[in-house]
CSV table of C-alpha atoms in Angstrom, one decimal:
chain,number,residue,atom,x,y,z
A,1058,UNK,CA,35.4,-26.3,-8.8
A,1059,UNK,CA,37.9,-26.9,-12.0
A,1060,UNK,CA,37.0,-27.7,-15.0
A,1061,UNK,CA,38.0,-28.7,-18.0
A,1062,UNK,CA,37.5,-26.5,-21.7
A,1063,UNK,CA,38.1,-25.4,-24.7
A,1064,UNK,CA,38.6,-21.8,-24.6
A,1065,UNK,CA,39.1,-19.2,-27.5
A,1066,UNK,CA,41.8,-17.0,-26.1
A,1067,UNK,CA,42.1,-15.1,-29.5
A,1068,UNK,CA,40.5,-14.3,-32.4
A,1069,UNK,CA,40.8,-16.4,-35.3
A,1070,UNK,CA,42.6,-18.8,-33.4
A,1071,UNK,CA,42.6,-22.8,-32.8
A,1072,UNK,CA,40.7,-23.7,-29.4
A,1073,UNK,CA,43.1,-23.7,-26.5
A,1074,UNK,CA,42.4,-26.3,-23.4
A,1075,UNK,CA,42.4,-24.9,-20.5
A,1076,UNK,CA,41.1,-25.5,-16.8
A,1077,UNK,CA,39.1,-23.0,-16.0
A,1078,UNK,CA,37.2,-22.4,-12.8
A,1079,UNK,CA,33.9,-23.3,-12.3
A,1080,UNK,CA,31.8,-21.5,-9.7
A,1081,UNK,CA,28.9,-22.6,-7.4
A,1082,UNK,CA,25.7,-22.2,-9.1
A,1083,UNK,CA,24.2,-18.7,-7.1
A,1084,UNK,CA,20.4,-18.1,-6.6
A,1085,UNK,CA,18.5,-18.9,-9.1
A,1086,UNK,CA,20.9,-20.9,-11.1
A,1087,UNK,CA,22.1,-24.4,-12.0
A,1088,UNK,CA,25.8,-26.0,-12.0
A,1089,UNK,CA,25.1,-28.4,-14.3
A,1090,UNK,CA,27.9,-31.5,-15.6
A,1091,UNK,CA,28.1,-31.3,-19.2
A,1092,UNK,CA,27.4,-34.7,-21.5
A,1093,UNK,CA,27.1,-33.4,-24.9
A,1094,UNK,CA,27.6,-30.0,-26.5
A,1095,UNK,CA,26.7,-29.0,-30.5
A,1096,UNK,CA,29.1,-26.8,-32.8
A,1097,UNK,CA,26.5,-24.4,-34.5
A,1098,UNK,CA,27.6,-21.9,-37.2
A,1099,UNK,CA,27.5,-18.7,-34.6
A,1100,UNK,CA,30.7,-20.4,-32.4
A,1101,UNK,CA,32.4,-19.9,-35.5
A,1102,UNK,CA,31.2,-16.6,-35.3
A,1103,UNK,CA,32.3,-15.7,-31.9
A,1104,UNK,CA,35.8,-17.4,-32.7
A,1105,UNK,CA,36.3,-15.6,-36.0
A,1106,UNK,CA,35.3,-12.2,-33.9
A,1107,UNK,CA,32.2,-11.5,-36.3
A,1108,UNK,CA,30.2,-10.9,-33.2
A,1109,UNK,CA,30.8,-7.3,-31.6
A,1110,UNK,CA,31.7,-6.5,-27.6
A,1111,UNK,CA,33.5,-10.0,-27.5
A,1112,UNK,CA,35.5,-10.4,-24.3
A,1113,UNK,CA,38.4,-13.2,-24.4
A,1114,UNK,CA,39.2,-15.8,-23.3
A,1115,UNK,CA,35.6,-17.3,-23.7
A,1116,UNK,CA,34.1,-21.0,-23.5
A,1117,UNK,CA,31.5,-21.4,-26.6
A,1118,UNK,CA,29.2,-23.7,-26.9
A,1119,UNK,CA,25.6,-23.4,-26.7
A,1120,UNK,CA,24.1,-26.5,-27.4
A,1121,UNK,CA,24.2,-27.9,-23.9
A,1122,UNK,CA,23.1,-31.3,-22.8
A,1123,UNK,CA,24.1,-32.3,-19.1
A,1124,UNK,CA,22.7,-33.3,-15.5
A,1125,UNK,CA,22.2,-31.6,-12.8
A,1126,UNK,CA,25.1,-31.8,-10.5
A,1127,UNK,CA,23.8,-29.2,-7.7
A,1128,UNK,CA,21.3,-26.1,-7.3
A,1129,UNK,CA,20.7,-22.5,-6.0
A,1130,UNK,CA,18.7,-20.9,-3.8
A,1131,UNK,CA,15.2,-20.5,-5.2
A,1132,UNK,CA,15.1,-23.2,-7.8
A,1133,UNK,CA,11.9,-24.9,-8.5
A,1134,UNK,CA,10.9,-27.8,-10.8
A,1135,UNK,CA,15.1,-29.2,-11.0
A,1136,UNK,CA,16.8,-31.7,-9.0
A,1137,UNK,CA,20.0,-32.7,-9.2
A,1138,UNK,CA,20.4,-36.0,-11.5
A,1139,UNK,CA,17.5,-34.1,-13.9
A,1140,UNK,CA,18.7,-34.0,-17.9
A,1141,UNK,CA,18.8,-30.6,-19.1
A,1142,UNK,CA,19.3,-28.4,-22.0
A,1143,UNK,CA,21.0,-24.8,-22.3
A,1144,UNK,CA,20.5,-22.7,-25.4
A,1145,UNK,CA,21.9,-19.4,-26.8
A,1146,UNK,CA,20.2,-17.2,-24.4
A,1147,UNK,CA,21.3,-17.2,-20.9
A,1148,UNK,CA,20.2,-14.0,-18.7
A,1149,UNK,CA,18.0,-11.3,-19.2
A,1150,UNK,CA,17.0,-8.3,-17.4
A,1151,UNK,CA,13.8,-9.2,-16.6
A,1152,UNK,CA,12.0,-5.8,-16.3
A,1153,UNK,CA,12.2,-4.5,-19.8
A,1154,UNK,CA,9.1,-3.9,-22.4
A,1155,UNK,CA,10.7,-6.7,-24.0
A,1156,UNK,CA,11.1,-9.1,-21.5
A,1157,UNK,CA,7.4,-8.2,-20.5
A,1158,UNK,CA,5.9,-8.6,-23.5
A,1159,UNK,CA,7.7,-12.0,-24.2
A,1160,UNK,CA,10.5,-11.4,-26.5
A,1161,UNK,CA,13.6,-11.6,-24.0
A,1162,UNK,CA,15.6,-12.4,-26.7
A,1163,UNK,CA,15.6,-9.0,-27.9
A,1164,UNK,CA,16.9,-7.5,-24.4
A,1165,UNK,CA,19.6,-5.2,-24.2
A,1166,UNK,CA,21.0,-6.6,-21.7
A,1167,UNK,CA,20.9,-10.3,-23.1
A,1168,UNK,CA,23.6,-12.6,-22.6
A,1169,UNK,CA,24.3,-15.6,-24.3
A,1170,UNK,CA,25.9,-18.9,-23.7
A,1171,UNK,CA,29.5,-19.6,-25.3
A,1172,UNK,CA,29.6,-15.6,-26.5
A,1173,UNK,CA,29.1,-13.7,-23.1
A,1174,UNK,CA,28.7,-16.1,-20.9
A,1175,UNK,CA,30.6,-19.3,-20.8
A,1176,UNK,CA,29.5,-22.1,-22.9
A,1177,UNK,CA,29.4,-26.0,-23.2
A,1178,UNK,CA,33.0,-26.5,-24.8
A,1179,UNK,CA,33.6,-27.8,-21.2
A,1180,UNK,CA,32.9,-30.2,-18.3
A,1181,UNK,CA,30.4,-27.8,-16.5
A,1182,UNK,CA,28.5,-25.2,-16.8
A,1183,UNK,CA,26.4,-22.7,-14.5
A,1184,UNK,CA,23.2,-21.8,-16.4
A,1185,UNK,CA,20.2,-19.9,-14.7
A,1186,UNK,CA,17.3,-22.2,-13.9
A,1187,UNK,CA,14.4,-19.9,-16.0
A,1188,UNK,CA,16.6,-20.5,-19.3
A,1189,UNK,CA,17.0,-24.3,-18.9
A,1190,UNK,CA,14.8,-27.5,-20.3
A,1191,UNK,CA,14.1,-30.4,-19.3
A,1192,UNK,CA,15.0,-33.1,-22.2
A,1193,UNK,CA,12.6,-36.2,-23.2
A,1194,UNK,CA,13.9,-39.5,-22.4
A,1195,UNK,CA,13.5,-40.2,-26.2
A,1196,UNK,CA,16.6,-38.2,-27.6
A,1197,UNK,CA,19.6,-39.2,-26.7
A,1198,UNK,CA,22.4,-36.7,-25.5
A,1199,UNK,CA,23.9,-36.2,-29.1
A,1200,UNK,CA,20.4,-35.8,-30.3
A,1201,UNK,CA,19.2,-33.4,-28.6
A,1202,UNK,CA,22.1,-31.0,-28.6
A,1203,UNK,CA,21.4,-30.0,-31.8
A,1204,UNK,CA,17.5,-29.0,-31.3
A,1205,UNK,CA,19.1,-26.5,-28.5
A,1206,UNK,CA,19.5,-24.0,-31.3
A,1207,UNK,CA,19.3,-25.4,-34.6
A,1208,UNK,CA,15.7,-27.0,-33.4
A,1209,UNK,CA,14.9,-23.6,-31.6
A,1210,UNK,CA,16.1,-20.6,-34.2
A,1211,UNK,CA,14.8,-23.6,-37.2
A,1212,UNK,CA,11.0,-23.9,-35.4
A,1213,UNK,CA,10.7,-20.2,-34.8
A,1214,UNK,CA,11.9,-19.2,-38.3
A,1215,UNK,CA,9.3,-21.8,-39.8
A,1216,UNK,CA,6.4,-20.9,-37.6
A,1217,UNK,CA,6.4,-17.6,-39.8
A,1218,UNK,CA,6.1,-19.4,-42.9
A,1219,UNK,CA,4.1,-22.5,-41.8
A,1220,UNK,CA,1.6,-21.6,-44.2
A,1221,UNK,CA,3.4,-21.6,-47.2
A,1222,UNK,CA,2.9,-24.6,-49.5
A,1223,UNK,CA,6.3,-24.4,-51.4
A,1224,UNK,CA,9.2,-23.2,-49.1
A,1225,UNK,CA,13.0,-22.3,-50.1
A,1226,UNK,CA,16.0,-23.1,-47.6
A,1227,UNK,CA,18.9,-21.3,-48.3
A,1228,UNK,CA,22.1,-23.2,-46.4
A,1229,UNK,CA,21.1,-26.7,-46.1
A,1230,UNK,CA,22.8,-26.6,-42.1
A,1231,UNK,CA,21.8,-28.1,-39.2
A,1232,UNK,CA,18.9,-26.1,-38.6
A,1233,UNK,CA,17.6,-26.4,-42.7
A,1234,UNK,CA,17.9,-29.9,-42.1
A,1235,UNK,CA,15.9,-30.1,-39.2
A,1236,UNK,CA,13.2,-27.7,-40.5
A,1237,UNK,CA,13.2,-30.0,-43.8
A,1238,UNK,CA,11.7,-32.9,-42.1
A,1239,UNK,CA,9.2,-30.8,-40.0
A,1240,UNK,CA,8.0,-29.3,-43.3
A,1241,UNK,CA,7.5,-32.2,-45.2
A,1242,UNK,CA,5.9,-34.0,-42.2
A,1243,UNK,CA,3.3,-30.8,-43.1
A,1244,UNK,CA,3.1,-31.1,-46.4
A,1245,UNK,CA,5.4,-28.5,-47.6
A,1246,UNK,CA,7.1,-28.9,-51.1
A,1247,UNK,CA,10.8,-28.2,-49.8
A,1248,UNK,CA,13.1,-26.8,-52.5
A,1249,UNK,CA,16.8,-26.5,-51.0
A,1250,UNK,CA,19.7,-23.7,-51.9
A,1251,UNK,CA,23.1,-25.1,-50.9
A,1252,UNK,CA,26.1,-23.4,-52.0
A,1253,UNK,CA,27.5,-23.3,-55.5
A,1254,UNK,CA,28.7,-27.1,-56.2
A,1255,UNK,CA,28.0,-28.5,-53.0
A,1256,UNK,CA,26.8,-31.6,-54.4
A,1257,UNK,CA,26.9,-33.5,-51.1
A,1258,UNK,CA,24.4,-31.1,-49.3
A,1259,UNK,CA,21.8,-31.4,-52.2
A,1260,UNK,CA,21.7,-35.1,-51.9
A,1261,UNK,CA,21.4,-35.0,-48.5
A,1262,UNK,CA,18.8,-32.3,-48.9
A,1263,UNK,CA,17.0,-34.5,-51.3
A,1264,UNK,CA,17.4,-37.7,-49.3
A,1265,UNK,CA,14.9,-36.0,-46.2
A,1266,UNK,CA,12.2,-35.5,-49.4
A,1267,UNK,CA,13.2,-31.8,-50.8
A,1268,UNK,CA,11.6,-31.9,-54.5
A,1269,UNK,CA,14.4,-29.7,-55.7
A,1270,UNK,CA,18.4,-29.1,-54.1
A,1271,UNK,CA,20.4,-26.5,-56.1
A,1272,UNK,CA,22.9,-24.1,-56.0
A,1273,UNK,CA,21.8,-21.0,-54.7
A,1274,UNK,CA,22.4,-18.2,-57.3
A,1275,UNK,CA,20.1,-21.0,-59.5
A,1276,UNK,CA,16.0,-20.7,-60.1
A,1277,UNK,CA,13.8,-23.0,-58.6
A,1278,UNK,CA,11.3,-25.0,-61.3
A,1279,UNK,CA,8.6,-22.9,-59.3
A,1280,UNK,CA,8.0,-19.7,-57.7
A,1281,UNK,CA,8.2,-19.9,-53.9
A,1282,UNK,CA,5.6,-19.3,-51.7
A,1283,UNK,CA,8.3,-18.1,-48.6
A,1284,UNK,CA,11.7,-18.8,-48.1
A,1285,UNK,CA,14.4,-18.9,-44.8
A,1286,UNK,CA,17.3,-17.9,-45.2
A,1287,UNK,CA,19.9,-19.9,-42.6
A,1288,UNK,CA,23.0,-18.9,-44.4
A,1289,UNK,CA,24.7,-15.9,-42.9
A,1290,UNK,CA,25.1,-14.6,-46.8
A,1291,UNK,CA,23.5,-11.1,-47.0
A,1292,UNK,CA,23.7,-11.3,-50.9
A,1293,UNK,CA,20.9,-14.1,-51.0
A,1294,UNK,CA,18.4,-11.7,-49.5
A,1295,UNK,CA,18.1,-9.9,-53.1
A,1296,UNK,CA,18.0,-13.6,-54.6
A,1297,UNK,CA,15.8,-15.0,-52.0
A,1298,UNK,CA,13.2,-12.1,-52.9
A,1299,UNK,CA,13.4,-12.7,-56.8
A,1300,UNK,CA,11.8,-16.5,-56.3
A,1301,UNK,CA,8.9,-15.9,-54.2
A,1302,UNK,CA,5.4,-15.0,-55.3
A,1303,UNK,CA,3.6,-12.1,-55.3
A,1304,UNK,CA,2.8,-12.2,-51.4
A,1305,UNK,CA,5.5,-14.2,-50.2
A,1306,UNK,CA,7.6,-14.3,-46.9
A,1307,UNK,CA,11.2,-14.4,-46.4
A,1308,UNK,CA,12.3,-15.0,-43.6
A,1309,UNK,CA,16.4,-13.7,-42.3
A,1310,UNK,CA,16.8,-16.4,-39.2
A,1311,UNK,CA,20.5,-16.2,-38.7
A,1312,UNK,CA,22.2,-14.6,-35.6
A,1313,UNK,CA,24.4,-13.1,-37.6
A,1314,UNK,CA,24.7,-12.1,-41.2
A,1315,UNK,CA,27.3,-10.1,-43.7
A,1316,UNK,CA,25.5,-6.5,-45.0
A,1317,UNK,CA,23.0,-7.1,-47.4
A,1318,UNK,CA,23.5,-5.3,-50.7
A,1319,UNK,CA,21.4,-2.7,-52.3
A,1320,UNK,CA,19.0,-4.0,-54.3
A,1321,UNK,CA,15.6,-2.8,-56.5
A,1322,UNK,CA,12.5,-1.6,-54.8
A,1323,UNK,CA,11.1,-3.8,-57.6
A,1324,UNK,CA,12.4,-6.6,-56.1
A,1325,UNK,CA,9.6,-5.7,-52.8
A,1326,UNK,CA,6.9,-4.0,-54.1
A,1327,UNK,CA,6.7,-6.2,-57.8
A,1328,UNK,CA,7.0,-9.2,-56.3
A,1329,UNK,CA,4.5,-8.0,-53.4
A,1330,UNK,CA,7.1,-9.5,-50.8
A,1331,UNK,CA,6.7,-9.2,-46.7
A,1332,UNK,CA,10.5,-9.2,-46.1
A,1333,UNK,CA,10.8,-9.9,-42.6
């Protein structure tokens, strides 16, 4: 079947459209017509070749929200007409320690949605069944693209820290954003780092109830208790770990990140920090 995308056929480049085709879903999989589909920080990523073993031209996209249109052999618990969702993380192997003990996303043979496997920049896409969601009637299309991955990689990174009574965000994004609310629903005293002069995203920040929004090379009033880092900035790592107690988390959450400097031992063992 043709479709319709947006396809990055170099690196660096502008999206080119393109039809492209579409195949029938196979065993186990999904075709699936596309209604909404979220820009997250890693599509810049993939276009801007930051991400290795990239193989152009490629769809991105992996914020998915779309119907059902048809189904493979095998598939139980989807119909076609069902609401679905499609993350990051397509395929797996199935059969290795990881995937046996639960954490497929760490796979070497992983593929991913709009990186190395076609993504949502498009009509349709065929997803495989075990890596799809149902969707509650309560979020609309463009709402729920978003939680795809900025709700997924944001929950995950916060469930390490959910403990923590005063929490640091560094890059106030669509996943800090998210986690903001969560963590102030908890109780959490949210303090946000935003980049130097970005006056907009502190307001914003303090608008969903942060207690503090500053740059991020600045001190918060207090010392931190953990702090997620969501920018792909590997010079905040040293920073992060200089404004969180003795005993404190933080937390690297990005896909993808630039090398992280050399830094004091101090920095871990003074501070008593779990750098995870």
């Amino acid at each position: 079947m043709k479709s319709r995308a947006m396809c990055c056929v170099a690196v660096g480049a502008p999206l080119a459209g393109r039809e492209i085709e579409t195949p029938a879903p196979a065993a186990g999989q999904l075709s699936i017509r596309i209604h909404a589909c979220g820009v997250c920080r890693t599509d810049l990523h993939v276009v801007d070749g930051e991400l290795p073993g990239l193989a152009l031209p490629v769809v991105p996209g992996h914020e998915i929200v779309g119907v059902v249109e048809s189904i493979g052999d095998g598939v139980a618990g989807f119909r076609p007409g069902d609401r679905v969702g499609v993350p990051w993380l397509g395929q797996v192997c199935g059969q290795c320690e990881y995937c046996r003990a639960g954490q497929e996303n760490l796979c070497a043979e992983a593929r991913f949605h709009g990186y190395t496997l076609q993504g949502g920049f498009a009509d349709r896409v065929v997803a495989d069944a075990a890596f799809c969601f149902h969707l509650p009637a309560a979020y609309s299309d463009i709402e729920a693209a978003p939680l795809l991955c900025a709700g997924l990689i944001g929950y995950r990174a916060f469930r390490l820290v959910a403990a923590a009574r005063r929490l640091g965000l560094y890059g106030f994004g669509a996943a800090a954003h998210i986690v903001a609310q969560v963590a102030r629903h908890r109780g959490i005293e949210v303090h946000a780092f935003t980049r130097p002069g970005d006056l907009a995203a502190q307001r914003f920040a303090r608008e969903l109830g942060a207690s503090w929004a500053g740059d991020s090379t600045a001190a918060p009033p207090q010392r931190l208790d953990a702090a997620i880092l969501f920018a792909p900035a590997g010079e905040l790592v040293p920073l992060a770990l200089s404004r969180v107690r003795k005993g404190g988390t933080v937390v690297c959450a990005g896909i993808h990140m630039s090398d992280i400097p050399q830094f004091p031992y101090a920095l871990l063992w003074a501070n008593g920090c779990c750098a995870r």
